[in-house]
Amino acid sequence: MSTPSPALARVEAPARARAAVVAAGMCAFFTMYVTQGLLPSLRSVFHAGVAELSLTLTVTTLAVAAAAPLAGSLSDRFGRRPVLLSALAGLSTATLGAASAASLHQLLVWRALQGLFVPGVFTATVAYIGEEWPAHEIPSITALYISGSVAGGFLGRFIAGLVTSRWDWQAAFLVLGVLNCVFTLLVARGLPASRGFRASRSLRASLAGLPLHLRNGQLLGSYAIGFGILFTQVCTFTYVTFHLADAPYDLDLRQLSLLFAVYLVGMVATPMAGRLAWRFGQRRVFGWAVALSAGGMVLTLSSPLALIVLGLTASSAGVFIAQAMATSQVPSFARQAKSSAVGLYVTCYYVGGSVGAFAPSAIWLHAGWPGCVALVLAVQAAIGVIALRVWPAGAGHR
């Protein structure tokens, strides 16, 4: 009896493998920004200023950016599934450890450790998708991962706020840690062993691929696009809160926190985008996504609050679709050491988010919300041009 080829064997992935991809995305982002909604509670507990408390976010994102290239290289050397499961276990442990923190400094240590494990989840999962699914399914499977990350980011904030209001912030980390453990088990049971993985000769060989990635024009363009994607999202939601907290809106903290519910549109938009990418190509869908996001940003210049929220919803949908398209492109552009290529993308992505938080502050002070919108539109135009120049028109039809 003949043995089916690996390509044919991979065509029909079981539903549990897809569910495992979603679960991995949720785990990665359950706790990434969890303290964002807990800062008022942490201020009363630790009697610290806003600048100190904001470090609970900064140390995590900086750790992600710093660890991403190494996480990718480890995945190239030791395999996607082992690195993914190890990272998920470490992330769960660090989250449970954060529940035991007795001081702000201890919490910062655990938050940094969380950030160190996150890139292993992202880089290994994206590289696994690129190797284990047929080319025509990669955009849609990547979109499932992005949907999971969107759901995880929202649910992490929501659950943490709910638990903290009932008990305390430590209980919130405990609950999220337990949930991370549950989803880690789902990934372990649902994700099949790798078939398309080819290990690097050594960790040094994988790290040696980093300079090659930096000489690859398509990857460099994709890294710039990743930087711009998170820059625009963080800039938008950082400064629109100031805009809506001022007159004539005067929204309170609870009302402002509900703005993040617009993220949930990404759970619907990104799977649809994956199917569109197969039909029309990733570059074209990316262009549509940027146009949708830009149109949403223009709408936020309106006066009625309902139109502003609608604009934020459209902008977020465009951002998540663009992220799905960019993420699915990176492994195909890497000639070798695919996971370390994804790791560099993650680094640029989170550096963009860090810059998007503080760099627009001068524009906000001098030009307010319209100035921030103009900056976001300029960055969106730039990444649209980059995609047009470096991404092949037929991407998604391979």
XYZ file of C-alpha atoms in Angstrom:
398
model
C 0.000 0.000 0.000
C 1.391 3.414 -0.953
C 2.124 6.037 1.667
C 0.562 9.462 1.130
C 2.947 12.313 0.615
C 3.469 14.762 3.489
C 1.831 17.482 1.408
C -1.325 15.421 0.931
C -1.305 14.324 4.556
C -1.287 17.938 5.633
C -4.187 19.129 3.481
C -6.962 18.253 5.919
C -5.875 19.333 9.387
C -8.132 18.120 12.200
C -10.315 20.654 13.939
C -8.408 20.110 17.173
C -5.198 21.342 15.527
C -6.962 24.547 14.542
C -8.348 24.860 18.069
C -4.820 24.401 19.419
C -3.610 27.295 17.264
C -6.385 29.512 18.667
C -5.535 28.403 22.218
C -1.858 29.257 21.685
C -2.830 32.747 20.542
C -5.048 33.239 23.582
C -2.307 32.128 25.989
C 0.225 34.501 24.482
C -1.967 37.552 25.036
C -3.971 36.699 28.155
C -1.517 38.567 30.363
C 0.424 40.788 27.963
C -1.510 43.951 28.845
C -3.419 42.640 31.855
C -2.232 45.378 34.238
C -3.541 48.102 31.928
C -6.942 47.997 33.622
C -5.533 47.268 37.083
C -3.369 50.376 37.477
C -5.831 52.219 39.777
C -5.997 49.173 42.057
C -2.216 48.698 42.008
C -1.718 52.377 42.839
C -3.708 52.037 46.045
C -1.932 48.790 46.971
C 1.661 49.845 46.299
C 1.253 53.621 46.828
C 3.254 54.218 43.656
C 3.038 56.852 40.957
C 1.704 56.357 37.447
C 5.205 56.325 35.942
C 6.297 53.475 38.216
C 3.108 51.515 37.689
C 3.355 51.836 33.906
C 6.519 49.746 34.160
C 4.247 46.735 34.674
C 3.470 47.115 30.968
C 6.817 48.411 29.733
C 9.017 45.662 31.201
C 6.814 43.016 29.590
C 6.839 44.474 26.093
C 10.566 45.231 26.220
C 11.248 41.654 27.348
C 9.203 40.407 24.398
C 11.182 42.545 21.960
C 14.519 41.489 23.449
C 13.782 37.758 23.588
C 12.079 37.322 20.224
C 15.177 36.707 18.029
C 16.596 34.145 20.473
C 13.206 32.440 20.788
C 13.078 32.101 17.030
C 16.569 30.621 16.914
C 15.716 28.116 19.657
C 12.677 27.076 17.644
C 14.806 26.629 14.516
C 17.218 24.393 16.415
C 15.010 22.352 18.754
C 11.654 22.299 16.976
C 8.412 24.251 16.894
C 6.286 22.098 19.165
C 8.873 21.594 21.971
C 9.674 25.314 22.112
C 5.980 26.251 21.966
C 5.026 23.933 24.824
C 8.046 24.977 26.906
C 7.179 28.647 26.407
C 3.539 28.044 27.353
C 4.595 26.186 30.499
C 6.998 28.976 31.436
C 4.359 31.631 30.791
C 1.853 29.787 32.975
C 4.425 29.466 35.762
C 5.361 33.156 35.606
C 1.682 34.157 35.691
C 1.058 32.019 38.766
C 4.246 33.434 40.292
C 2.984 36.980 39.792
C 0.065 36.123 42.072
C 2.570 35.673 44.911
C 4.246 39.075 44.462
C 4.337 41.057 47.703
C 5.843 44.245 46.280
C 5.870 46.218 43.056
C 9.477 45.191 42.400
C 8.569 41.520 42.713
C 5.636 42.017 40.360
C 7.940 43.691 37.823
C 10.278 40.685 37.910
C 7.411 38.300 37.192
C 6.065 40.595 34.466
C 9.482 40.629 32.785
C 9.608 36.832 32.953
C 6.194 36.666 31.316
C 7.515 38.800 28.491
C 10.535 36.542 27.999
C 8.302 33.513 27.372
C 5.765 35.143 25.034
C 8.009 35.213 21.904
C 8.470 31.454 22.104
C 4.717 31.074 21.687
C 4.448 33.504 18.787
C 7.523 32.526 16.772
C 7.071 28.770 17.144
C 3.354 28.866 16.323
C 3.731 31.033 13.222
C 6.650 28.953 11.934
C 4.712 25.740 12.678
C 1.771 27.018 10.642
C 4.076 27.858 7.736
C 5.545 24.348 7.718
C 2.603 22.110 8.599
C -0.253 23.517 6.513
C -0.417 23.734 2.722
C 0.386 27.143 1.264
C -3.208 27.985 0.382
C -4.308 27.451 4.017
C -1.536 29.438 5.709
C -3.316 32.842 5.623
C -6.535 31.426 7.098
C -4.743 29.428 9.814
C -2.605 32.441 10.697
C -5.808 34.467 10.893
C -7.135 31.946 13.424
C -4.029 32.522 15.539
C -4.524 36.294 15.363
C -8.182 35.823 16.340
C -7.054 33.846 19.370
C -4.630 36.587 20.338
C -7.373 39.214 19.996
C -9.707 37.161 22.178
C -6.949 36.538 24.715
C -6.039 40.213 24.927
C -9.616 41.260 25.568
C -10.523 38.393 27.908
C -7.354 38.877 29.936
C -8.297 42.492 30.648
C -11.950 41.624 31.241
C -11.351 38.663 33.561
C -8.670 40.519 35.515
C -10.978 43.476 36.083
C -13.861 41.240 37.101
C -11.802 39.160 39.548
C -10.003 42.180 41.010
C -13.284 43.980 41.676
C -14.525 40.886 43.534
C -11.307 39.851 45.323
C -7.914 41.419 44.504
C -5.287 41.731 41.761
C -3.375 38.671 43.003
C -6.477 36.534 42.566
C -6.691 37.852 39.005
C -3.191 36.579 38.205
C -4.024 33.268 39.869
C -7.133 32.782 37.723
C -5.298 33.737 34.531
C -2.432 31.417 35.442
C -4.816 28.494 35.867
C -6.488 29.315 32.545
C -3.072 29.417 30.879
C -2.371 25.935 32.259
C -5.665 24.641 30.854
C -4.996 26.080 27.408
C -1.437 24.731 27.474
C -2.877 21.246 27.924
C -5.247 21.860 25.003
C -2.310 22.825 22.792
C -0.311 19.787 23.907
C -3.188 17.436 23.097
C -4.365 19.119 19.913
C -1.209 20.072 18.030
C 0.295 17.164 16.051
C 4.024 16.477 15.952
C 5.900 18.433 13.285
C 6.341 16.852 9.866
C 7.760 19.692 7.833
C 10.367 20.872 10.370
C 14.053 20.689 9.473
C 16.341 21.540 12.378
C 19.224 23.985 12.084
C 22.635 22.355 12.438
C 23.165 24.188 15.719
C 21.875 27.132 17.707
C 24.816 29.122 16.367
C 23.772 28.250 12.807
C 20.269 29.496 13.523
C 21.588 32.732 15.019
C 23.829 33.096 11.974
C 20.661 33.398 9.919
C 19.825 36.742 11.531
C 22.227 38.776 9.329
C 20.759 37.050 6.268
C 17.282 38.164 7.287
C 18.520 41.742 7.559
C 19.772 41.555 3.960
C 16.449 40.234 2.693
C 14.477 43.136 1.237
C 11.099 41.434 1.562
C 11.729 40.657 5.223
C 13.012 44.161 5.950
C 9.883 45.586 4.376
C 7.714 43.243 6.432
C 9.572 44.239 9.601
C 8.878 47.899 8.851
C 5.232 47.028 8.249
C 5.026 45.201 11.592
C 6.567 48.224 13.331
C 3.986 50.489 11.724
C 1.010 48.240 12.486
C 1.456 48.228 16.258
C 2.664 51.851 16.258
C -0.678 52.970 14.820
C -2.766 50.786 17.142
C -0.991 51.836 20.333
C -0.936 55.492 19.307
C -4.652 55.385 18.540
C -5.817 53.810 21.789
C -3.359 55.656 24.011
C -4.347 59.142 22.901
C -8.018 58.625 22.099
C -8.525 57.920 25.805
C -7.178 61.396 26.612
C -9.382 62.825 23.863
C -12.535 61.190 25.239
C -11.678 61.895 28.876
C -11.722 65.626 28.108
C -14.764 67.810 27.466
C -17.246 67.498 25.897
C -17.187 63.694 26.385
C -15.830 63.430 29.958
C -15.832 59.614 29.942
C -14.841 57.961 33.199
C -12.340 55.113 33.605
C -14.969 52.383 33.378
C -16.420 53.826 30.195
C -12.980 54.257 28.660
C -12.089 50.648 29.414
C -15.095 49.522 27.387
C -13.476 51.006 24.280
C -11.276 47.913 24.112
C -14.375 45.857 23.318
C -13.946 47.047 19.723
C -10.962 44.681 19.591
C -13.444 41.813 19.444
C -14.287 42.703 15.864
C -10.895 41.220 15.029
C -12.190 37.768 16.010
C -14.622 37.975 13.095
C -12.557 40.016 10.672
C -9.323 38.033 10.651
C -10.758 34.601 9.695
C -12.700 36.285 6.881
C -9.496 37.995 5.798
C -7.723 34.647 5.567
C -10.310 33.399 3.081
C -10.128 36.633 1.106
C -6.337 36.373 0.973
C -6.564 32.972 -0.685
C -8.874 34.394 -3.335
C -7.335 37.819 -3.926
C -3.796 37.631 -2.517
C -2.309 38.921 0.723
C -1.009 42.164 -0.744
C -4.401 43.231 -2.051
C -6.197 42.309 1.187
C -3.517 44.159 3.156
C -4.208 47.253 1.051
C -7.915 46.985 1.755
C -7.177 46.595 5.463
C -5.019 49.715 5.554
C -7.715 51.653 3.690
C -10.368 50.432 6.152
C -8.245 51.438 9.122
C -7.469 54.840 7.614
C -11.148 55.463 6.921
C -11.932 54.592 10.522
C -9.319 57.041 11.766
C -10.830 59.837 9.681
C -14.233 59.004 11.156
C -12.861 59.514 14.689
C -12.501 63.213 13.847
C -16.300 63.460 13.995
C -17.999 65.011 17.005
C -20.677 62.409 17.882
C -19.318 59.758 20.240
C -21.106 56.994 18.321
C -19.203 57.882 15.145
C -15.914 57.931 17.040
C -16.563 54.440 18.397
C -17.565 53.263 14.920
C -14.334 54.716 13.563
C -12.285 52.944 16.233
C -14.052 49.691 15.379
C -13.229 50.025 11.683
C -9.665 51.048 12.468
C -9.143 48.034 14.752
C -10.609 45.643 12.186
C -8.201 46.974 9.588
C -5.237 46.676 11.938
C -5.955 43.053 12.843
C -6.473 42.070 9.206
C -3.222 43.802 8.266
C -1.439 42.000 11.098
C -2.728 38.629 9.890
C -1.505 39.321 6.355
C 1.924 40.534 7.485
C 2.444 37.651 9.900
C 1.564 35.034 7.287
C 4.056 36.541 4.819
C 7.178 36.418 6.983
C 7.873 32.641 6.975
C 7.488 32.467 3.190
C 10.033 35.257 2.672
C 12.696 33.642 4.885
C 15.070 31.432 2.904
C 16.231 29.654 6.066
C 15.848 29.869 9.868
C 12.187 30.791 9.444
C 11.436 31.030 13.142
C 14.251 33.490 13.821
C 12.872 35.556 10.930
C 9.521 35.605 12.722
C 11.373 36.497 15.929
C 12.838 39.605 14.319
C 9.356 40.512 13.113
C 8.058 40.242 16.680
C 10.888 42.479 17.897
C 10.095 45.176 15.333
C 6.376 44.834 16.029
C 6.737 45.474 19.756
C 9.329 48.195 19.330
C 6.728 49.901 17.141
C 4.207 49.607 19.951
C 6.633 51.064 22.482
C 7.413 54.014 20.211
C 3.717 54.496 19.458
C 3.015 54.984 23.154
C 5.414 57.845 23.871
C 6.607 59.384 20.575
C 3.263 61.025 19.649
C 3.087 62.841 22.998
C 4.619 66.013 21.565
C 2.093 66.007 18.726
C -0.713 65.502 21.236
C 0.435 68.485 23.280
C 0.623 70.779 20.247
C -2.082 69.473 17.897
C -4.353 67.287 20.014
C -6.300 64.377 18.603
C -6.359 65.664 14.993
C -2.558 65.741 15.055
C -2.415 62.136 16.274
C -4.839 61.073 13.547
C -2.641 62.765 10.939
C 0.405 60.893 12.259
C -1.416 57.551 12.143
C -2.586 58.217 8.582
C 0.976 59.053 7.525
C 2.329 55.810 8.985
C -0.483 53.817 7.381
C 0.287 55.365 4.014
C 3.953 54.457 4.456
C 3.331 50.790 5.258
C 0.863 50.564 2.383
C 3.539 51.785 -0.027
C 6.106 49.386 1.451
C 3.776 46.411 0.958
C 3.122 47.493 -2.612
C 6.852 47.613 -3.327
C 8.167 44.495 -1.561
C 5.287 41.988 -1.423
C 4.561 39.955 -4.575
C 1.185 40.619 -6.165
C 0.405 36.917 -6.290
C 1.033 36.233 -2.582
C -1.620 33.906 -1.288
C -1.993 32.028 -4.596
C 1.096 29.879 -4.124
